[in-house]
mmCIF file of C-alpha atoms and ligand atoms in Angstrom:
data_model
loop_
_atom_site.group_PDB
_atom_site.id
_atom_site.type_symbol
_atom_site.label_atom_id
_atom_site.label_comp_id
_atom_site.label_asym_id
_atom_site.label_seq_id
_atom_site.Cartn_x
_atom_site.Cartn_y
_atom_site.Cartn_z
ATOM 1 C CA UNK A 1131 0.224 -65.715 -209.157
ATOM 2 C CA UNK A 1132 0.440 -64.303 -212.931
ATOM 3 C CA UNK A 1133 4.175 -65.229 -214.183
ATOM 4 C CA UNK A 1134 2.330 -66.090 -217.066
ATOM 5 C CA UNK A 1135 3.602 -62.871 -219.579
ATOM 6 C CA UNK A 1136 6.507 -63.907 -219.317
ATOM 7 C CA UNK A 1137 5.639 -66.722 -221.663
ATOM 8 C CA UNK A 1138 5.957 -64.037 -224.279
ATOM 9 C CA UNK A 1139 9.064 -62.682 -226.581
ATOM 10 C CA UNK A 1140 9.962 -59.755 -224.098
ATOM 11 C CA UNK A 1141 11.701 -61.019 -221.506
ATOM 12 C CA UNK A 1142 13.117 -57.733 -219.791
ATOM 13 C CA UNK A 1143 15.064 -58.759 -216.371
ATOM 14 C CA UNK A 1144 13.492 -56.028 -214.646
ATOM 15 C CA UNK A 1145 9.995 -57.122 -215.186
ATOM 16 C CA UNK A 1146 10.151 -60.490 -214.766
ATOM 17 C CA UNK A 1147 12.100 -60.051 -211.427
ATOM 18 C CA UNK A 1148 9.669 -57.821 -210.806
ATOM 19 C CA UNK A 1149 6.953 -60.603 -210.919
ATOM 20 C CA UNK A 1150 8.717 -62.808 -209.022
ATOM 21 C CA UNK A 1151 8.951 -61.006 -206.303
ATOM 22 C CA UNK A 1152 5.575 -59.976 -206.154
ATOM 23 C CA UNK A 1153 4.672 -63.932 -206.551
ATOM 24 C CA UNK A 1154 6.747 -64.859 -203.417
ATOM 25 C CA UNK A 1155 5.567 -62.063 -201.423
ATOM 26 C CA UNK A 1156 2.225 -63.334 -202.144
ATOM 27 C CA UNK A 1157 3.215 -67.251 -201.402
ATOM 28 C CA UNK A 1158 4.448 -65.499 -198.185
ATOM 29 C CA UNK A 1159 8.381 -66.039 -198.834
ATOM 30 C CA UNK A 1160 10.320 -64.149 -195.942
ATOM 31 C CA UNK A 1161 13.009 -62.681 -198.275
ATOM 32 C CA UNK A 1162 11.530 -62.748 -202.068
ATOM 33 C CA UNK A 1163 13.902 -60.270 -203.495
ATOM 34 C CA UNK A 1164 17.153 -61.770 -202.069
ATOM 35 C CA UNK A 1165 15.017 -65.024 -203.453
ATOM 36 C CA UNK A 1166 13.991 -63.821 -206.911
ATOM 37 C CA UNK A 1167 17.788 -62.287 -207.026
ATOM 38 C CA UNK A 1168 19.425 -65.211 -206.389
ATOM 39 C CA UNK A 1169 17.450 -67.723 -208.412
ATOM 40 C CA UNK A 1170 18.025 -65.693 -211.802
ATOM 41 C CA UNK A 1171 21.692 -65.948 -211.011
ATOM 42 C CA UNK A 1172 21.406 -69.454 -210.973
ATOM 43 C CA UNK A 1173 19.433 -69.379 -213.806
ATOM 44 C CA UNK A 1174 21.437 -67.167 -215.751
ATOM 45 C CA UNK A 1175 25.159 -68.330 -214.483
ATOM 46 C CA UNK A 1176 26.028 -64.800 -213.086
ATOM 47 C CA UNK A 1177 26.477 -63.831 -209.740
ATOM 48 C CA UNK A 1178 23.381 -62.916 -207.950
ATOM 49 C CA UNK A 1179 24.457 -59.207 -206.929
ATOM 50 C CA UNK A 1180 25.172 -58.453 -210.955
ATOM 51 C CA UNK A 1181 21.651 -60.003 -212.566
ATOM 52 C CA UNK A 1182 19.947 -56.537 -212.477
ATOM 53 C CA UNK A 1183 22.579 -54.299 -213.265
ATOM 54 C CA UNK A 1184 21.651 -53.707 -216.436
ATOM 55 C CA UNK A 1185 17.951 -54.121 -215.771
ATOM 56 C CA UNK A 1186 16.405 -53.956 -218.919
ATOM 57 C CA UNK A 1187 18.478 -56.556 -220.209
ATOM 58 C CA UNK A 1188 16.625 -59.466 -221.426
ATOM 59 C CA UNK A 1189 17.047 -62.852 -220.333
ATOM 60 C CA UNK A 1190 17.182 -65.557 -223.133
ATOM 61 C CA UNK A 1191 13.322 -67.088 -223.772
ATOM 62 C CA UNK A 1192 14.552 -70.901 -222.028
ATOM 63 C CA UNK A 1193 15.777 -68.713 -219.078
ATOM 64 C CA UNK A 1194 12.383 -66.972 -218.761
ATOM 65 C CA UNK A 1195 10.905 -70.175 -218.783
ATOM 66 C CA UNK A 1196 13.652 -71.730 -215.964
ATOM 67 C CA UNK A 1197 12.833 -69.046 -214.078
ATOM 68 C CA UNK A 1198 9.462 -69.063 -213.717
ATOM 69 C CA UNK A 1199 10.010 -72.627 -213.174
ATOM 70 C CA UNK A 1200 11.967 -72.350 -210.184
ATOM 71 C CA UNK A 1201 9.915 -69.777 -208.581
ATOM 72 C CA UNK A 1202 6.654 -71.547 -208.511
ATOM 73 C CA UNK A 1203 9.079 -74.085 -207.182
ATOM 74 C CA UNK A 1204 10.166 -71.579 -204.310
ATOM 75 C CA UNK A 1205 6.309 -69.962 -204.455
ATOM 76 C CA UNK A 1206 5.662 -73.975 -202.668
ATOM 77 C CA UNK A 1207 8.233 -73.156 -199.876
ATOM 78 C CA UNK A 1208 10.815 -75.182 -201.191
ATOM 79 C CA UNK A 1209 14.318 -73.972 -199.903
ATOM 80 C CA UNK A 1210 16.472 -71.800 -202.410
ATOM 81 C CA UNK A 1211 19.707 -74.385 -202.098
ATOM 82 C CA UNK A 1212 17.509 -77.212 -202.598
ATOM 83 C CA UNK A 1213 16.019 -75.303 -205.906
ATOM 84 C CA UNK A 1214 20.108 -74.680 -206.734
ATOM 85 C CA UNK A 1215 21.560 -77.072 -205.382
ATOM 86 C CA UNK A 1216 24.243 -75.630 -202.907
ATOM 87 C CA UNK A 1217 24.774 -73.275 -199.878
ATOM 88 C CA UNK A 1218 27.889 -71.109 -199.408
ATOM 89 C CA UNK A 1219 29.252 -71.927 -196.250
ATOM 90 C CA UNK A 1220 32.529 -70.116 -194.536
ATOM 91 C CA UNK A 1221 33.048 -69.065 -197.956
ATOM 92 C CA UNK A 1222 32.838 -72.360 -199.776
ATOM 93 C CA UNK A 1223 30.128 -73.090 -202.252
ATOM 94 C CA UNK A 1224 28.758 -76.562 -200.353
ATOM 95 C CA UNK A 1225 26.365 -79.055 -202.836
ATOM 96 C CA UNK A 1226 23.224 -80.253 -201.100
ATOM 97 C CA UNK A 1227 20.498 -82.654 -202.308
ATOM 98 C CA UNK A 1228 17.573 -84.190 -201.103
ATOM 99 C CA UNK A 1229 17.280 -85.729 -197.761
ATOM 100 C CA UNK A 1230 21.221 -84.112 -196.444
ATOM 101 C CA UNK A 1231 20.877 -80.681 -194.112
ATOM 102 C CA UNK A 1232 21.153 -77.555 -195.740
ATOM 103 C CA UNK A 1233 24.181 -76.078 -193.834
ATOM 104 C CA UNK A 1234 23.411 -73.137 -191.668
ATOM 105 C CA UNK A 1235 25.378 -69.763 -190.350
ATOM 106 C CA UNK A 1236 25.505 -70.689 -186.904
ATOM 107 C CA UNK A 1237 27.175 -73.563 -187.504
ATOM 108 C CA UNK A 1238 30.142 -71.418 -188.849
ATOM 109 C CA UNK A 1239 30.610 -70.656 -184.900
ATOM 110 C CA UNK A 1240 31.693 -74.310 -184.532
ATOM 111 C CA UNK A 1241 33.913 -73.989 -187.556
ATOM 112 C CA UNK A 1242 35.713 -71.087 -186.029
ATOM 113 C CA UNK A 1243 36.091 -72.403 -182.779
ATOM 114 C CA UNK A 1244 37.205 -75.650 -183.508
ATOM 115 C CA UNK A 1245 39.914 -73.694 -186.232
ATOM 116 C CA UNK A 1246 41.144 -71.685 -183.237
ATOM 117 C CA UNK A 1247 41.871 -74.832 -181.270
ATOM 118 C CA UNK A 1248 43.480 -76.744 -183.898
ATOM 119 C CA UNK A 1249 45.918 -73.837 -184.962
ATOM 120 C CA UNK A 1250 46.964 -74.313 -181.243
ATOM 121 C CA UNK A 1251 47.826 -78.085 -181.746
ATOM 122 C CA UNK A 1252 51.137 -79.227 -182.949
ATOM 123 C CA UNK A 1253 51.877 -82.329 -185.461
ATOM 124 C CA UNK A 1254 49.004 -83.090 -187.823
ATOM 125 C CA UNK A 1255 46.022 -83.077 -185.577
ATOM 126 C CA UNK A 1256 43.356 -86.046 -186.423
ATOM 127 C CA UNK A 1257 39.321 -85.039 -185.911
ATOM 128 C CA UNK A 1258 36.193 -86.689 -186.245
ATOM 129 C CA UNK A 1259 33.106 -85.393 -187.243
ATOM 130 C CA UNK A 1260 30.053 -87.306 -186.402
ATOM 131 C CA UNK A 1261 27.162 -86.381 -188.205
ATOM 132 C CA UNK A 1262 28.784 -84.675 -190.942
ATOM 133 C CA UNK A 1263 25.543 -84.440 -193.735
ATOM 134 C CA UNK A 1264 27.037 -82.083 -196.392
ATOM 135 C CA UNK A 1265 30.576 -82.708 -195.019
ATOM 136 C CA UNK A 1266 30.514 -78.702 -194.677
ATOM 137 C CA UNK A 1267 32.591 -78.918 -190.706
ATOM 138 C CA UNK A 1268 34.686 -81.523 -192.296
ATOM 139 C CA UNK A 1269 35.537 -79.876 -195.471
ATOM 140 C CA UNK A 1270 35.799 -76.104 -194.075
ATOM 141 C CA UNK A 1271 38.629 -77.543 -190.960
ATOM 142 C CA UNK A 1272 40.662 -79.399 -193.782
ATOM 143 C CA UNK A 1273 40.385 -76.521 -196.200
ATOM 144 C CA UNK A 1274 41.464 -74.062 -193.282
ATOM 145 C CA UNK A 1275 44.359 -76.142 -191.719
ATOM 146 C CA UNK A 1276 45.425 -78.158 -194.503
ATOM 147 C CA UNK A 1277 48.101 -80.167 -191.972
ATOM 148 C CA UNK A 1278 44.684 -82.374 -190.533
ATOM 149 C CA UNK A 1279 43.092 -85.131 -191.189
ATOM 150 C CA UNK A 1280 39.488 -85.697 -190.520
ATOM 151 C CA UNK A 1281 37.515 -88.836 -190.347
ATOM 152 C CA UNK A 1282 33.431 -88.127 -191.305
ATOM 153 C CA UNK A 1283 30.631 -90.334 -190.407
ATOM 154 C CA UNK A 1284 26.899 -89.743 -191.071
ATOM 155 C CA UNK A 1285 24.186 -92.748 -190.699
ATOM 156 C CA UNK A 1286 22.863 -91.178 -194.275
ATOM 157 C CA UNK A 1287 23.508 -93.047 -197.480
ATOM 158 C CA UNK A 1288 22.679 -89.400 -199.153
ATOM 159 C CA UNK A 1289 24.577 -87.658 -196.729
ATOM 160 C CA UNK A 1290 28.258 -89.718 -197.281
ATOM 161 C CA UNK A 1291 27.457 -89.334 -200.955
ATOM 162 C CA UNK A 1292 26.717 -85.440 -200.516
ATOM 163 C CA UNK A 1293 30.005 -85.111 -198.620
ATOM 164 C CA UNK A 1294 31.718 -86.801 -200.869
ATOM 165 C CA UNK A 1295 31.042 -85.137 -203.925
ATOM 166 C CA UNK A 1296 31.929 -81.727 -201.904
ATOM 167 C CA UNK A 1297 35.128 -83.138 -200.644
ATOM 168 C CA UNK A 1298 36.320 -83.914 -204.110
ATOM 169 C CA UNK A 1299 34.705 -80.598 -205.501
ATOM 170 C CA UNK A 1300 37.215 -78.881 -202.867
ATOM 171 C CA UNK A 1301 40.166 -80.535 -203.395
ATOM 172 C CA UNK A 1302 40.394 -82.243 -199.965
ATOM 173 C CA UNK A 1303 38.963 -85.746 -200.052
ATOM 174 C CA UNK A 1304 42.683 -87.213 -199.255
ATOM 175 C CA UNK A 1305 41.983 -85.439 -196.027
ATOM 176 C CA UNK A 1306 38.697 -86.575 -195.402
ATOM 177 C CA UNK A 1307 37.720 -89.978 -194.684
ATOM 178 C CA UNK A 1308 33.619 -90.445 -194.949
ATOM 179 C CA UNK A 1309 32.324 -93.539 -194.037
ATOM 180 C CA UNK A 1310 28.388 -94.266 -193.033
ATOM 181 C CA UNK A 1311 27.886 -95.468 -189.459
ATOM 182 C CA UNK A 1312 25.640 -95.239 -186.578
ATOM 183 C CA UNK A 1313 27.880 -92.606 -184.098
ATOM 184 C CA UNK A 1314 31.045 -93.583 -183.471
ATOM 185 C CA UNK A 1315 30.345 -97.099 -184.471
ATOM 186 C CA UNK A 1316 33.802 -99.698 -185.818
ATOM 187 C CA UNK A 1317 36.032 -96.481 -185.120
ATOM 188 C CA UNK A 1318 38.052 -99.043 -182.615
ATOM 189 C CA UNK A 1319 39.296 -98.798 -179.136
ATOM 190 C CA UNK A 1320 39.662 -94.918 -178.437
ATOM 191 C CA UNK A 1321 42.303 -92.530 -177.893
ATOM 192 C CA UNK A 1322 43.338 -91.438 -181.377
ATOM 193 C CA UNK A 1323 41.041 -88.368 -182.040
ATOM 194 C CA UNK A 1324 42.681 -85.226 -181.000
ATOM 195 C CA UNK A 1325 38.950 -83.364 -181.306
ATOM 196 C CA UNK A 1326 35.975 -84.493 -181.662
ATOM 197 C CA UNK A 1327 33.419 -81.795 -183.351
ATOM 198 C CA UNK A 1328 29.433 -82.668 -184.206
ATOM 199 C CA UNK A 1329 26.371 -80.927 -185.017
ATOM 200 C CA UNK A 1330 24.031 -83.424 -183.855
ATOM 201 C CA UNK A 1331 20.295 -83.255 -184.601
ATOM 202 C CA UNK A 1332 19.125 -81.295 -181.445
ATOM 203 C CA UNK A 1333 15.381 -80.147 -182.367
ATOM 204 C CA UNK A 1334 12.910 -81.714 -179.750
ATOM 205 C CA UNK A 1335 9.971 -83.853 -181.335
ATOM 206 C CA UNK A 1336 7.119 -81.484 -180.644
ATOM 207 C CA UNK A 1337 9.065 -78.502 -181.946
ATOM 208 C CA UNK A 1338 9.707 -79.708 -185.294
ATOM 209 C CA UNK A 1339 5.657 -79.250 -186.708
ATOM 210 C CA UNK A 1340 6.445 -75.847 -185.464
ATOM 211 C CA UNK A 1341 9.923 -75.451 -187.960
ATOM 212 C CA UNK A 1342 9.022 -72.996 -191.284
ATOM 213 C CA UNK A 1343 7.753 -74.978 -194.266
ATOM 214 C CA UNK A 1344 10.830 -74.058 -195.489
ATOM 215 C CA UNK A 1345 12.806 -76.692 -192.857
ATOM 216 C CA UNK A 1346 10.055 -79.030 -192.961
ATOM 217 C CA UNK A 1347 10.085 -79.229 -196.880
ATOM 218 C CA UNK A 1348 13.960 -79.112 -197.670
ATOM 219 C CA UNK A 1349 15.813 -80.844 -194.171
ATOM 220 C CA UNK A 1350 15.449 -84.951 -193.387
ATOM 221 C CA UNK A 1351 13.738 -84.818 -190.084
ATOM 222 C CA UNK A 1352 15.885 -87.645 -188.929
ATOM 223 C CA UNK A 1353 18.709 -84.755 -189.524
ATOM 224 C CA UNK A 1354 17.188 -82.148 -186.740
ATOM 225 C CA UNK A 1355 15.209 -84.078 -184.259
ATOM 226 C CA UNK A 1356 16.732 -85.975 -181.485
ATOM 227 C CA UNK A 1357 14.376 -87.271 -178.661
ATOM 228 C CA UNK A 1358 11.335 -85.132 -177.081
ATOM 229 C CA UNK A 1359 13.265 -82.556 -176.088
ATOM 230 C CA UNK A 1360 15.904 -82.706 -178.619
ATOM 231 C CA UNK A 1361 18.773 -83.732 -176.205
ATOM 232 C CA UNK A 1362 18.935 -87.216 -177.005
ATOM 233 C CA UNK A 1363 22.376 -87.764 -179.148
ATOM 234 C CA UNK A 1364 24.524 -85.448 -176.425
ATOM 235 C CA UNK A 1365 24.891 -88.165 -173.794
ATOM 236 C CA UNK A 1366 25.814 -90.731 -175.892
ATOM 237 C CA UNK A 1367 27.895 -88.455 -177.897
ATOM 238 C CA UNK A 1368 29.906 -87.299 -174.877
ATOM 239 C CA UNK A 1369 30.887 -90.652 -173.728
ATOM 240 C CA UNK A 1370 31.724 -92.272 -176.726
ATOM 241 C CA UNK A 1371 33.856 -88.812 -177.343
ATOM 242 C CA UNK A 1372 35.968 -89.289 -174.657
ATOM 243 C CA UNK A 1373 37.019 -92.731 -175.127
ATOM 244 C CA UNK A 1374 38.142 -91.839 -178.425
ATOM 245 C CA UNK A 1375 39.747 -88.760 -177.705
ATOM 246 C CA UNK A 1376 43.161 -88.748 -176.679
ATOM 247 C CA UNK A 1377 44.616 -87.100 -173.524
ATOM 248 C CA UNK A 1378 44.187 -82.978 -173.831
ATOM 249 C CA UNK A 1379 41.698 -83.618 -176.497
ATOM 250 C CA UNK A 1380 38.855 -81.407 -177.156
ATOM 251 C CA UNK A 1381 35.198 -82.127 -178.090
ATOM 252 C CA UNK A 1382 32.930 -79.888 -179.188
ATOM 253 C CA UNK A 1383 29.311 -79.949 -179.866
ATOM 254 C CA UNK A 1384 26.789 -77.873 -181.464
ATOM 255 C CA UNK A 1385 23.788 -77.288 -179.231
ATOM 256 C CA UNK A 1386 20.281 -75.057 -179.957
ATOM 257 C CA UNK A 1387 18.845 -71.972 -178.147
ATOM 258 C CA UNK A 1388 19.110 -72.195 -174.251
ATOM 259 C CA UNK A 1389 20.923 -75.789 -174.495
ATOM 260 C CA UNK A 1390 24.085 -74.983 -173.710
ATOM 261 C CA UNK A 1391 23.892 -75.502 -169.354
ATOM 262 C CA UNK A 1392 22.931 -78.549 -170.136
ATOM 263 C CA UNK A 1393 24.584 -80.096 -172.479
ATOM 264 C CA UNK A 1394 27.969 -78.815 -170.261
ATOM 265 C CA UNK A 1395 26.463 -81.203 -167.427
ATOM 266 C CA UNK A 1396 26.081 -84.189 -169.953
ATOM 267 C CA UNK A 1397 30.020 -83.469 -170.811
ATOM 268 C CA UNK A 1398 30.678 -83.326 -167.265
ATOM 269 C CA UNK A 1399 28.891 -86.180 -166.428
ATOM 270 C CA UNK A 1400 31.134 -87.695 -169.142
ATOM 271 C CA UNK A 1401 34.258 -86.875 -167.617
ATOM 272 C CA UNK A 1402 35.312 -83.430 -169.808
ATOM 273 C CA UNK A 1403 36.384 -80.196 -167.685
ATOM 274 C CA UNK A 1404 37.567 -77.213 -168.673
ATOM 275 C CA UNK A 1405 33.805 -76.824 -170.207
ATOM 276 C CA UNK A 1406 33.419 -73.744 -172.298
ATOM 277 C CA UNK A 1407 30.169 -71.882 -173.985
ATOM 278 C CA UNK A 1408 30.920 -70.161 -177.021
ATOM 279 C CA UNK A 1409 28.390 -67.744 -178.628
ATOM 280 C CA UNK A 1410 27.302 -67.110 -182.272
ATOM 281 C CA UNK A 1411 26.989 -63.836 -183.967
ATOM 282 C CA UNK A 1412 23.748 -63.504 -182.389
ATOM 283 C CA UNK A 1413 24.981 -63.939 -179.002
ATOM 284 C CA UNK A 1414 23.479 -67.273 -178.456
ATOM 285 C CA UNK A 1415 24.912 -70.104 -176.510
ATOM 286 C CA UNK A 1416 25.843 -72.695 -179.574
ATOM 287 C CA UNK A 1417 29.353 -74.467 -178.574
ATOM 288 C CA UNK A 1418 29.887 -75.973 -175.935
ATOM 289 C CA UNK A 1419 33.569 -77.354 -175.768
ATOM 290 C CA UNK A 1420 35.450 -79.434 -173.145
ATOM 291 C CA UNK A 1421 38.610 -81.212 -172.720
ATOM 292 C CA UNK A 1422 39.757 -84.376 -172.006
ATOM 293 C CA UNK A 1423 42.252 -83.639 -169.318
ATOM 294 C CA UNK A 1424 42.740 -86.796 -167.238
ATOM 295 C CA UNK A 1425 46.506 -87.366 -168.181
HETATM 296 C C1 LIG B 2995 22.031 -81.301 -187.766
HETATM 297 S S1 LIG B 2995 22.647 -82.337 -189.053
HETATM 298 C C2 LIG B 2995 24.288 -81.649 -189.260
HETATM 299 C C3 LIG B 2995 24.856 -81.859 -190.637
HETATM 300 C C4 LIG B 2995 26.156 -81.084 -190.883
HETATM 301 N N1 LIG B 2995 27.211 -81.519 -190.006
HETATM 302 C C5 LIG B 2995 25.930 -79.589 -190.718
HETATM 303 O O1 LIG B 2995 26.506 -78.994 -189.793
HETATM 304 O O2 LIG B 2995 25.188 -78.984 -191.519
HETATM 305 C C6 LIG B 2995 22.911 -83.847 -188.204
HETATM 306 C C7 LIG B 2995 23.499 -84.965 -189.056
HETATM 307 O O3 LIG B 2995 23.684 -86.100 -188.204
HETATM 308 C C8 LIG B 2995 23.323 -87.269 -188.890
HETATM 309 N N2 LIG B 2995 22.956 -88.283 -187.897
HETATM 310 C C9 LIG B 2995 21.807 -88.398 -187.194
HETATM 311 N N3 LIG B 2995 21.867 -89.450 -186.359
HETATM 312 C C10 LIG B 2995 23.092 -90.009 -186.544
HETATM 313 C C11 LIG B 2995 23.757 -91.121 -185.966
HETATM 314 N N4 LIG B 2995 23.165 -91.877 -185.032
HETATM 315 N N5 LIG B 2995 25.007 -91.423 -186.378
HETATM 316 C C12 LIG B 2995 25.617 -90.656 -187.342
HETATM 317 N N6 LIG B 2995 25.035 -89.583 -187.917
HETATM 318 C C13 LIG B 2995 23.790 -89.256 -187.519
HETATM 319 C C14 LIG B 2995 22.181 -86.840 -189.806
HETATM 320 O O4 LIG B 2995 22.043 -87.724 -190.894
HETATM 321 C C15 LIG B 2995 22.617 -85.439 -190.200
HETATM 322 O O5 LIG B 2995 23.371 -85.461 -191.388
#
């Protein structure tokens, strides 16, 4: 990898994008010029899209050196929003840091599902998210439907502290309790939630040595991997879900590729009907929601 010229006094955007790229398609990065583009924003406080408009602009000599910094950084497979420090998410801009989940697109399916059902509910609705790492579910349902309140638990010190910092940074952390606990652990006797939405850790045990470098370098294991086949936080999930839901209430869970049958037995198992799959963008199985219809 030769980012070394850029060392020197000309520091023309064009060329030393043009390096990086070349560096990250030689470290074997999937997308190095969405990569390279998006770093030099970062670096240069501009929005990625606009940092080679005017390509033979040159970036300031401590930039240069930022940059290069950050790509040998990304060169070892680090992920990009560890190297900058957030993710947008359903339009937000979420903070990450090390050892919380980078949030991910799919999970945006959960977000819009679980928006749909509470714009159906009257009053202020009360949810729980269990598992809530950067606090993205949390923070995108109280940003979207300002009239709920959501209590968010994660077993994470660096997850709470994550969410909590990104609750504040949105303006909604009167709306969002965070508290660290195994589950639903000390939330009482049940029958208060009116949903109950999670994105548990679902990856099974011998999949995970097979997850990119990228997911095995930037995401807390104890974040993706549930049991040997990954399935082992649904059970418990669902029944601790429906003691805390209230009558009509709705749970709904994130699952991974070809989970979704299932998981919609464990929720049946649990007492839920009305069991729904909902697809992501990619047509994939990745909600499955049920209700809690035994009034
Ligand atoms: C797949 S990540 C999801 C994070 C975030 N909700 C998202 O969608 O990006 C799962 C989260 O569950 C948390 N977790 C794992 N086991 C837990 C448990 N027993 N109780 C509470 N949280 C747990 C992890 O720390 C992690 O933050």
């Amino acid at each position: 990898m030769n980012l070394e010229d850029q060392k020197g006094t000309e520091h023309r955007r064009r060329a030393v994008y043009s390096r990086a790229v070349r560096a990250l398609r030689q470290a074997g990065v999937p997308n190095p010029e969405l990569d390279a583009s998006v770093i030099m924003g970062f670096v240069t406080e501009e929005p990625p899209e606009k940092v080679l408009l005017d390509r033979d602009r040159p970036l300031a000599p401590q930039q240069a050196l930022h940059y290069r910094d950050l790509i040998v950084r990304r060169c070892g497979r680090e992920p990009v929003s560890q190297i900058v420090g957030y993710r947008e998410f359903y339009s937000l801009t979420i903070g990450v840091a090390p050892g919380v989940l980078t949030p991910r697109p799919e999970t945006e399916t959960l977000v819009e599902e679980a928006i749909r059902c509470l714009e159906g509910m009257a009053g202020a609705p009360a949810v729980l998210d269990i598992g809530t790492g950067s606090g993205n579910i949390a923070i995108a349902l109280a940003t979207a439907v300002p009239r709920c309140r959501v209590v968010a638990v994660d077993i994470s010190r660096a997850a709470v502290r994550t969410a909590d910092a990104n609750a504040r940074r949105h303006g909604v952390r009167d709306r969002v309790l965070l508290f660290r606990g195994d589950r639903t652990e000390g939330l009482g006797a049940g029958g208060c939630f009116d949903m109950i939405v999670s994105n548990p850790p679902y990856i099974g045990e011998n999949e995970f040595d097979r997850l990119s470098p990228e997911v095995r370098k930037g995401d807390p294991r104890e974040a993706l991997v549930a049991g040997i086949e990954g399935y082992g936080l649904f059970e418990p999930i669902a029944e601790q879900s429906f003691r805390l839901l209230r009558p009509a209430g709705i749970l709904l869970l994130e699952v991974g590729m070809g989970q979704a049958p299932r998981v919609a037995e464990i929720l049946a198992r649990a007492g839920f009907s009305g069991l729904r799959v909902v697809d992501d963008l990619a047509g994939t199985g990745r909600v499955v929601a049920g209700s809690r219809n035994d009034a």
